[in-house]
Amino acid sequence: MGSKNKLKRFKENLNFKNLFQPLRNDLIKKSFKFSGKWNKLFFKNNNPIILELGCGKGEYATRLAESNPDKNYIGIDIKGARIWSGAKDSLEKNLKNVCFIRSQIELVDKLFSKNEIDEIWITFPDPQTKVQRKKHRLTNSNFMNIYKKILRKEGLVNLKTDSEFLHGYTLGLIEGMGIHPIFSNHDIYSNNNAPKEALQIQTFYEKKYLDSKKITFLSFKFG
């Protein structure tokens, strides 16, 4: 994407009512203004809240919002030119139950309060295979502790990835925590028991590599 297109998208992002871009330094000092109040102040209902972390173009958040009007969805990503797509698409479709936040995922506990989230989707994150990049893996122990904090007691975590490494790493991590997965499979499109939401929605990158890579899926609860 050219720099002109990126600048155009960044400018449009400023006017999207369904896209929030809190400053990192502000979040470090103080939690986001909607923390603990997302249902009351933004969605204006008491429906469950589901996050898509590393949402990219926001395909999952938008499609899930279309299919489940009785649930609220929030996509989070730091890439402004990508998240523009999800915000614009959901506005054009007049979806009231989805919004987006441009932020680092390590600050997610500043965006939401304890036990505020019902479900988390992590869709095709960078697996960060190198040892020195472990701290950036979205399923490392530090991130897991953050997710556990913001999730309700029975909150669900879903990991969909084309990385066998990340799937195995995460599976080993949760089993080490004494957590038995609800579902785990290394090729969901060859498994008749895979959750329908994992099969029916495909991201831009998933479609691109589907013919050459197997798609894995893992879901679990902390409590």
PDB file of C-alpha atoms in Angstrom:
ATOM      1  CA  MET A   1       0.000   0.000   0.000  1.00  0.00           C
ATOM      2  CA  GLY A   2       1.361   3.428  -0.975  1.00  0.00           C
ATOM      3  CA  SER A   3       2.109   6.093   1.597  1.00  0.00           C
ATOM      4  CA  LYS A   4      -0.617   8.333   0.160  1.00  0.00           C
ATOM      5  CA  ASN A   5      -3.267   5.665   0.710  1.00  0.00           C
ATOM      6  CA  LYS A   6      -2.047   5.101   4.243  1.00  0.00           C
ATOM      7  CA  LEU A   7      -2.201   8.788   5.040  1.00  0.00           C
ATOM      8  CA  LYS A   8      -5.706   8.970   3.592  1.00  0.00           C
ATOM      9  CA  ARG A   9      -6.827   6.077   5.783  1.00  0.00           C
ATOM     10  CA  PHE A  10      -5.211   7.541   8.890  1.00  0.00           C
ATOM     11  CA  LYS A  11      -7.123  10.763   8.263  1.00  0.00           C
ATOM     12  CA  GLU A  12     -10.424   8.936   7.767  1.00  0.00           C
ATOM     13  CA  ASN A  13      -9.822   6.949  10.955  1.00  0.00           C
ATOM     14  CA  LEU A  14     -10.016  10.183  12.924  1.00  0.00           C
ATOM     15  CA  ASN A  15     -13.645  10.636  11.878  1.00  0.00           C
ATOM     16  CA  PHE A  16     -14.884   7.084  12.409  1.00  0.00           C
ATOM     17  CA  LYS A  17     -17.247   7.023  15.382  1.00  0.00           C
ATOM     18  CA  ASN A  18     -16.636   3.303  15.852  1.00  0.00           C
ATOM     19  CA  LEU A  19     -12.836   3.562  16.071  1.00  0.00           C
ATOM     20  CA  PHE A  20     -10.894   4.653  19.143  1.00  0.00           C
ATOM     21  CA  GLN A  21      -7.187   5.521  19.174  1.00  0.00           C
ATOM     22  CA  PRO A  22      -6.074   6.123  22.774  1.00  0.00           C
ATOM     23  CA  LEU A  23      -2.488   7.258  23.250  1.00  0.00           C
ATOM     24  CA  ARG A  24      -0.093   4.734  24.788  1.00  0.00           C
ATOM     25  CA  ASN A  25       1.220   7.166  27.400  1.00  0.00           C
ATOM     26  CA  ASP A  26      -2.332   8.058  28.441  1.00  0.00           C
ATOM     27  CA  LEU A  27      -3.246   4.391  28.910  1.00  0.00           C
ATOM     28  CA  ILE A  28      -0.144   3.726  30.982  1.00  0.00           C
ATOM     29  CA  LYS A  29      -1.145   6.534  33.335  1.00  0.00           C
ATOM     30  CA  LYS A  30      -4.864   5.836  33.444  1.00  0.00           C
ATOM     31  CA  SER A  31      -7.315   3.226  32.161  1.00  0.00           C
ATOM     32  CA  PHE A  32      -9.396   4.046  29.086  1.00  0.00           C
ATOM     33  CA  LYS A  33     -12.571   6.051  29.681  1.00  0.00           C
ATOM     34  CA  PHE A  34     -14.828   3.118  28.711  1.00  0.00           C
ATOM     35  CA  SER A  35     -13.021   0.565  30.899  1.00  0.00           C
ATOM     36  CA  GLY A  36     -15.681  -1.261  32.895  1.00  0.00           C
ATOM     37  CA  LYS A  37     -18.389   0.732  31.124  1.00  0.00           C
ATOM     38  CA  TRP A  38     -18.357  -0.474  27.526  1.00  0.00           C
ATOM     39  CA  ASN A  39     -21.902  -1.813  27.653  1.00  0.00           C
ATOM     40  CA  LYS A  40     -23.257   1.273  29.361  1.00  0.00           C
ATOM     41  CA  LEU A  41     -21.433   4.039  27.500  1.00  0.00           C
ATOM     42  CA  PHE A  42     -20.870   2.662  24.002  1.00  0.00           C
ATOM     43  CA  PHE A  43     -23.034  -0.353  23.181  1.00  0.00           C
ATOM     44  CA  LYS A  44     -25.866   0.753  25.484  1.00  0.00           C
ATOM     45  CA  ASN A  45     -26.965  -2.805  26.232  1.00  0.00           C
ATOM     46  CA  ASN A  46     -25.992  -5.672  28.524  1.00  0.00           C
ATOM     47  CA  ASN A  47     -24.957  -8.138  25.816  1.00  0.00           C
ATOM     48  CA  PRO A  48     -21.729 -10.197  26.046  1.00  0.00           C
ATOM     49  CA  ILE A  49     -18.526  -8.564  24.799  1.00  0.00           C
ATOM     50  CA  ILE A  50     -16.171 -10.484  22.498  1.00  0.00           C
ATOM     51  CA  LEU A  51     -12.686  -9.305  21.514  1.00  0.00           C
ATOM     52  CA  GLU A  52     -10.718  -9.993  18.349  1.00  0.00           C
ATOM     53  CA  LEU A  53      -7.050  -9.419  19.181  1.00  0.00           C
ATOM     54  CA  GLY A  54      -4.646  -8.592  16.371  1.00  0.00           C
ATOM     55  CA  CYS A  55      -7.753  -8.135  14.246  1.00  0.00           C
ATOM     56  CA  GLY A  56      -5.965  -6.853  11.116  1.00  0.00           C
ATOM     57  CA  LYS A  57      -8.716  -5.936   8.669  1.00  0.00           C
ATOM     58  CA  GLY A  58     -11.353  -6.903  11.228  1.00  0.00           C
ATOM     59  CA  GLU A  59     -12.968  -9.722   9.250  1.00  0.00           C
ATOM     60  CA  TYR A  60     -13.826 -11.833  12.282  1.00  0.00           C
ATOM     61  CA  ALA A  61     -15.199  -9.011  14.390  1.00  0.00           C
ATOM     62  CA  THR A  62     -17.363  -7.711  11.559  1.00  0.00           C
ATOM     63  CA  ARG A  63     -18.671 -11.073  10.361  1.00  0.00           C
ATOM     64  CA  LEU A  64     -19.392 -12.267  13.882  1.00  0.00           C
ATOM     65  CA  ALA A  65     -21.244  -9.023  14.608  1.00  0.00           C
ATOM     66  CA  GLU A  66     -23.384  -9.550  11.516  1.00  0.00           C
ATOM     67  CA  SER A  67     -24.223 -13.112  12.521  1.00  0.00           C
ATOM     68  CA  ASN A  68     -24.812 -12.406  16.229  1.00  0.00           C
ATOM     69  CA  PRO A  69     -26.716  -9.139  16.806  1.00  0.00           C
ATOM     70  CA  ASP A  70     -27.224 -10.143  20.447  1.00  0.00           C
ATOM     71  CA  LYS A  71     -23.471  -9.890  21.149  1.00  0.00           C
ATOM     72  CA  ASN A  72     -20.993  -7.007  21.100  1.00  0.00           C
ATOM     73  CA  TYR A  73     -17.631  -7.191  19.316  1.00  0.00           C
ATOM     74  CA  ILE A  74     -14.430  -5.171  19.586  1.00  0.00           C
ATOM     75  CA  GLY A  75     -11.437  -5.574  17.261  1.00  0.00           C
ATOM     76  CA  ILE A  76      -8.000  -4.453  18.443  1.00  0.00           C
ATOM     77  CA  ASP A  77      -4.905  -3.872  16.318  1.00  0.00           C
ATOM     78  CA  ILE A  78      -2.050  -1.380  16.194  1.00  0.00           C
ATOM     79  CA  LYS A  79      -1.989  -1.120  12.382  1.00  0.00           C
ATOM     80  CA  GLY A  80      -4.146   1.876  11.497  1.00  0.00           C
ATOM     81  CA  ALA A  81      -4.241   1.255   7.750  1.00  0.00           C
ATOM     82  CA  ARG A  82      -5.541  -2.277   8.329  1.00  0.00           C
ATOM     83  CA  ILE A  83      -8.065  -1.568  11.059  1.00  0.00           C
ATOM     84  CA  TRP A  84      -9.515   1.120   8.757  1.00  0.00           C
ATOM     85  CA  SER A  85     -11.049  -1.678   6.664  1.00  0.00           C
ATOM     86  CA  GLY A  86     -13.060  -3.170   9.519  1.00  0.00           C
ATOM     87  CA  ALA A  87     -14.191   0.190  10.851  1.00  0.00           C
ATOM     88  CA  LYS A  88     -15.291   1.422   7.430  1.00  0.00           C
ATOM     89  CA  ASP A  89     -17.010  -1.846   6.504  1.00  0.00           C
ATOM     90  CA  SER A  90     -19.008  -2.013   9.740  1.00  0.00           C
ATOM     91  CA  LEU A  91     -20.071   1.623   9.382  1.00  0.00           C
ATOM     92  CA  GLU A  92     -21.259   1.024   5.828  1.00  0.00           C
ATOM     93  CA  LYS A  93     -23.244  -1.974   7.069  1.00  0.00           C
ATOM     94  CA  ASN A  94     -24.619   0.121   9.950  1.00  0.00           C
ATOM     95  CA  LEU A  95     -23.509  -2.430  12.524  1.00  0.00           C
ATOM     96  CA  LYS A  96     -24.126  -1.037  16.005  1.00  0.00           C
ATOM     97  CA  ASN A  97     -22.638  -4.000  17.874  1.00  0.00           C
ATOM     98  CA  VAL A  98     -19.022  -3.715  16.741  1.00  0.00           C
ATOM     99  CA  CYS A  99     -16.213  -1.193  17.141  1.00  0.00           C
ATOM    100  CA  PHE A 100     -12.432  -1.064  16.894  1.00  0.00           C
ATOM    101  CA  ILE A 101      -9.498   0.131  18.984  1.00  0.00           C
ATOM    102  CA  ARG A 102      -6.080   1.007  17.622  1.00  0.00           C
ATOM    103  CA  SER A 103      -3.754   0.026  20.456  1.00  0.00           C
ATOM    104  CA  GLN A 104      -1.024  -2.352  21.559  1.00  0.00           C
ATOM    105  CA  ILE A 105      -2.504  -5.578  22.856  1.00  0.00           C
ATOM    106  CA  GLU A 106      -0.246  -5.585  25.920  1.00  0.00           C
ATOM    107  CA  LEU A 107      -2.360  -2.650  27.150  1.00  0.00           C
ATOM    108  CA  VAL A 108      -5.660  -4.491  26.852  1.00  0.00           C
ATOM    109  CA  ASP A 109      -6.121  -4.573  30.624  1.00  0.00           C
ATOM    110  CA  LYS A 110      -6.133  -0.763  30.485  1.00  0.00           C
ATOM    111  CA  LEU A 111      -8.939  -0.859  27.938  1.00  0.00           C
ATOM    112  CA  PHE A 112     -11.184  -3.208  29.905  1.00  0.00           C
ATOM    113  CA  SER A 113     -11.808  -3.891  33.563  1.00  0.00           C
ATOM    114  CA  LYS A 114     -11.650  -7.166  35.459  1.00  0.00           C
ATOM    115  CA  ASN A 115     -14.190  -9.776  34.297  1.00  0.00           C
ATOM    116  CA  GLU A 116     -15.624  -7.472  31.602  1.00  0.00           C
ATOM    117  CA  ILE A 117     -14.996  -9.729  28.574  1.00  0.00           C
ATOM    118  CA  ASP A 118     -16.886 -12.907  27.676  1.00  0.00           C
ATOM    119  CA  GLU A 119     -14.750 -14.283  24.842  1.00  0.00           C
ATOM    120  CA  ILE A 120     -11.466 -13.654  23.018  1.00  0.00           C
ATOM    121  CA  TRP A 121     -10.522 -14.485  19.436  1.00  0.00           C
ATOM    122  CA  ILE A 122      -6.847 -14.487  18.428  1.00  0.00           C
ATOM    123  CA  THR A 123      -6.779 -14.851  14.657  1.00  0.00           C
ATOM    124  CA  PHE A 124      -3.561 -15.542  12.745  1.00  0.00           C
ATOM    125  CA  PRO A 125      -1.128 -13.605  14.923  1.00  0.00           C
ATOM    126  CA  ASP A 126       2.572 -13.468  14.130  1.00  0.00           C
ATOM    127  CA  PRO A 127       3.850 -16.694  15.762  1.00  0.00           C
ATOM    128  CA  GLN A 128       7.115 -15.021  16.809  1.00  0.00           C
ATOM    129  CA  THR A 129       9.067 -18.274  16.483  1.00  0.00           C
ATOM    130  CA  LYS A 130      12.470 -16.909  17.514  1.00  0.00           C
ATOM    131  CA  VAL A 131      13.331 -17.308  21.201  1.00  0.00           C
ATOM    132  CA  GLN A 132      14.168 -13.624  21.586  1.00  0.00           C
ATOM    133  CA  ARG A 133      10.696 -12.749  20.286  1.00  0.00           C
ATOM    134  CA  LYS A 134       8.856 -14.876  22.853  1.00  0.00           C
ATOM    135  CA  LYS A 135       7.664 -11.809  24.769  1.00  0.00           C
ATOM    136  CA  HIS A 136       5.683 -10.765  21.696  1.00  0.00           C
ATOM    137  CA  ARG A 137       3.760 -14.038  21.288  1.00  0.00           C
ATOM    138  CA  LEU A 138       0.108 -13.287  21.968  1.00  0.00           C
ATOM    139  CA  THR A 139      -0.273 -16.503  23.938  1.00  0.00           C
ATOM    140  CA  ASN A 140       2.782 -16.277  26.184  1.00  0.00           C
ATOM    141  CA  SER A 141       2.308 -16.509  29.958  1.00  0.00           C
ATOM    142  CA  ASN A 142       2.221 -12.717  30.431  1.00  0.00           C
ATOM    143  CA  PHE A 143      -0.560 -12.287  27.887  1.00  0.00           C
ATOM    144  CA  MET A 144      -2.402 -15.258  29.366  1.00  0.00           C
ATOM    145  CA  ASN A 145      -2.442 -13.562  32.764  1.00  0.00           C
ATOM    146  CA  ILE A 146      -3.862 -10.411  31.180  1.00  0.00           C
ATOM    147  CA  TYR A 147      -6.584 -12.376  29.362  1.00  0.00           C
ATOM    148  CA  LYS A 148      -7.478 -14.229  32.542  1.00  0.00           C
ATOM    149  CA  LYS A 149      -7.850 -10.903  34.324  1.00  0.00           C
ATOM    150  CA  ILE A 150     -10.292  -9.305  31.876  1.00  0.00           C
ATOM    151  CA  LEU A 151     -12.278 -12.479  31.090  1.00  0.00           C
ATOM    152  CA  ARG A 152     -15.296 -13.572  33.042  1.00  0.00           C
ATOM    153  CA  LYS A 153     -14.899 -16.790  35.001  1.00  0.00           C
ATOM    154  CA  GLU A 154     -16.208 -18.972  32.171  1.00  0.00           C
ATOM    155  CA  GLY A 155     -14.731 -16.787  29.415  1.00  0.00           C
ATOM    156  CA  LEU A 156     -13.530 -18.551  26.284  1.00  0.00           C
ATOM    157  CA  VAL A 157     -10.245 -18.066  24.386  1.00  0.00           C
ATOM    158  CA  ASN A 158     -10.038 -19.094  20.711  1.00  0.00           C
ATOM    159  CA  LEU A 159      -6.769 -19.336  18.776  1.00  0.00           C
ATOM    160  CA  LYS A 160      -6.947 -19.788  15.014  1.00  0.00           C
ATOM    161  CA  THR A 161      -3.586 -19.974  13.261  1.00  0.00           C
ATOM    162  CA  ASP A 162      -1.678 -21.515  10.373  1.00  0.00           C
ATOM    163  CA  SER A 163       1.354 -21.915  12.649  1.00  0.00           C
ATOM    164  CA  GLU A 164       1.830 -25.434  13.996  1.00  0.00           C
ATOM    165  CA  PHE A 165       4.495 -23.951  16.234  1.00  0.00           C
ATOM    166  CA  LEU A 166       2.156 -21.456  17.900  1.00  0.00           C
ATOM    167  CA  HIS A 167      -0.611 -24.023  18.232  1.00  0.00           C
ATOM    168  CA  GLY A 168       1.720 -26.509  19.921  1.00  0.00           C
ATOM    169  CA  TYR A 169       3.346 -23.841  22.079  1.00  0.00           C
ATOM    170  CA  THR A 170      -0.028 -22.610  23.332  1.00  0.00           C
ATOM    171  CA  LEU A 171      -1.381 -26.105  23.882  1.00  0.00           C
ATOM    172  CA  GLY A 172       1.673 -27.022  25.949  1.00  0.00           C
ATOM    173  CA  LEU A 173       1.393 -23.803  27.934  1.00  0.00           C
ATOM    174  CA  ILE A 174      -2.251 -24.290  28.931  1.00  0.00           C
ATOM    175  CA  GLU A 175      -1.725 -27.954  29.753  1.00  0.00           C
ATOM    176  CA  GLY A 176       1.130 -26.855  32.017  1.00  0.00           C
ATOM    177  CA  MET A 177      -1.418 -24.597  33.724  1.00  0.00           C
ATOM    178  CA  GLY A 178      -3.693 -27.590  34.313  1.00  0.00           C
ATOM    179  CA  ILE A 179      -6.142 -26.495  31.612  1.00  0.00           C
ATOM    180  CA  HIS A 180      -7.701 -29.101  29.339  1.00  0.00           C
ATOM    181  CA  PRO A 181      -8.625 -27.674  25.914  1.00  0.00           C
ATOM    182  CA  ILE A 182     -12.261 -27.618  24.874  1.00  0.00           C
ATOM    183  CA  PHE A 183     -11.226 -28.168  21.262  1.00  0.00           C
ATOM    184  CA  SER A 184      -7.842 -28.699  19.621  1.00  0.00           C
ATOM    185  CA  ASN A 185      -7.186 -29.721  16.031  1.00  0.00           C
ATOM    186  CA  HIS A 186      -4.321 -29.308  13.565  1.00  0.00           C
ATOM    187  CA  ASP A 187      -6.499 -29.221  10.429  1.00  0.00           C
ATOM    188  CA  ILE A 188      -9.977 -27.876  11.136  1.00  0.00           C
ATOM    189  CA  TYR A 189     -11.176 -28.072   7.545  1.00  0.00           C
ATOM    190  CA  SER A 190     -10.741 -31.830   7.725  1.00  0.00           C
ATOM    191  CA  ASN A 191     -12.554 -32.100  11.061  1.00  0.00           C
ATOM    192  CA  ASN A 192     -16.327 -32.386  11.075  1.00  0.00           C
ATOM    193  CA  ASN A 193     -16.532 -31.400  14.740  1.00  0.00           C
ATOM    194  CA  ALA A 194     -14.773 -28.035  14.390  1.00  0.00           C
ATOM    195  CA  PRO A 195     -16.806 -25.058  15.701  1.00  0.00           C
ATOM    196  CA  LYS A 196     -18.801 -23.485  12.866  1.00  0.00           C
ATOM    197  CA  GLU A 197     -17.533 -19.970  13.612  1.00  0.00           C
ATOM    198  CA  ALA A 198     -13.985 -21.228  13.055  1.00  0.00           C
ATOM    199  CA  LEU A 199     -14.967 -22.593   9.646  1.00  0.00           C
ATOM    200  CA  GLN A 200     -17.448 -20.100   8.243  1.00  0.00           C
ATOM    201  CA  ILE A 201     -15.288 -16.984   8.567  1.00  0.00           C
ATOM    202  CA  GLN A 202     -11.962 -16.618   6.789  1.00  0.00           C
ATOM    203  CA  THR A 203      -9.578 -13.696   7.099  1.00  0.00           C
ATOM    204  CA  PHE A 204      -7.789 -12.078   4.152  1.00  0.00           C
ATOM    205  CA  TYR A 205      -4.563 -13.908   5.013  1.00  0.00           C
ATOM    206  CA  GLU A 206      -6.278 -17.223   5.622  1.00  0.00           C
ATOM    207  CA  LYS A 207      -7.793 -17.198   2.144  1.00  0.00           C
ATOM    208  CA  LYS A 208      -4.400 -16.323   0.709  1.00  0.00           C
ATOM    209  CA  TYR A 209      -2.621 -19.322   2.233  1.00  0.00           C
ATOM    210  CA  LEU A 210      -5.435 -21.835   2.629  1.00  0.00           C
ATOM    211  CA  ASP A 211      -4.306 -24.000  -0.295  1.00  0.00           C
ATOM    212  CA  SER A 212      -0.753 -24.329   1.007  1.00  0.00           C
ATOM    213  CA  LYS A 213      -1.167 -24.430   4.797  1.00  0.00           C
ATOM    214  CA  LYS A 214      -3.317 -26.325   7.263  1.00  0.00           C
ATOM    215  CA  ILE A 215      -5.365 -24.207   9.658  1.00  0.00           C
ATOM    216  CA  THR A 216      -5.263 -25.091  13.347  1.00  0.00           C
ATOM    217  CA  PHE A 217      -7.767 -24.176  16.026  1.00  0.00           C
ATOM    218  CA  LEU A 218      -7.616 -24.236  19.823  1.00  0.00           C
ATOM    219  CA  SER A 219     -10.202 -23.123  22.370  1.00  0.00           C
ATOM    220  CA  PHE A 220     -10.042 -23.218  26.166  1.00  0.00           C
ATOM    221  CA  LYS A 221     -11.244 -21.641  29.397  1.00  0.00           C
ATOM    222  CA  PHE A 222      -9.183 -20.578  32.390  1.00  0.00           C
ATOM    223  CA  GLY A 223     -11.881 -21.428  34.914  1.00  0.00           C
TER     224      GLY A 223
END
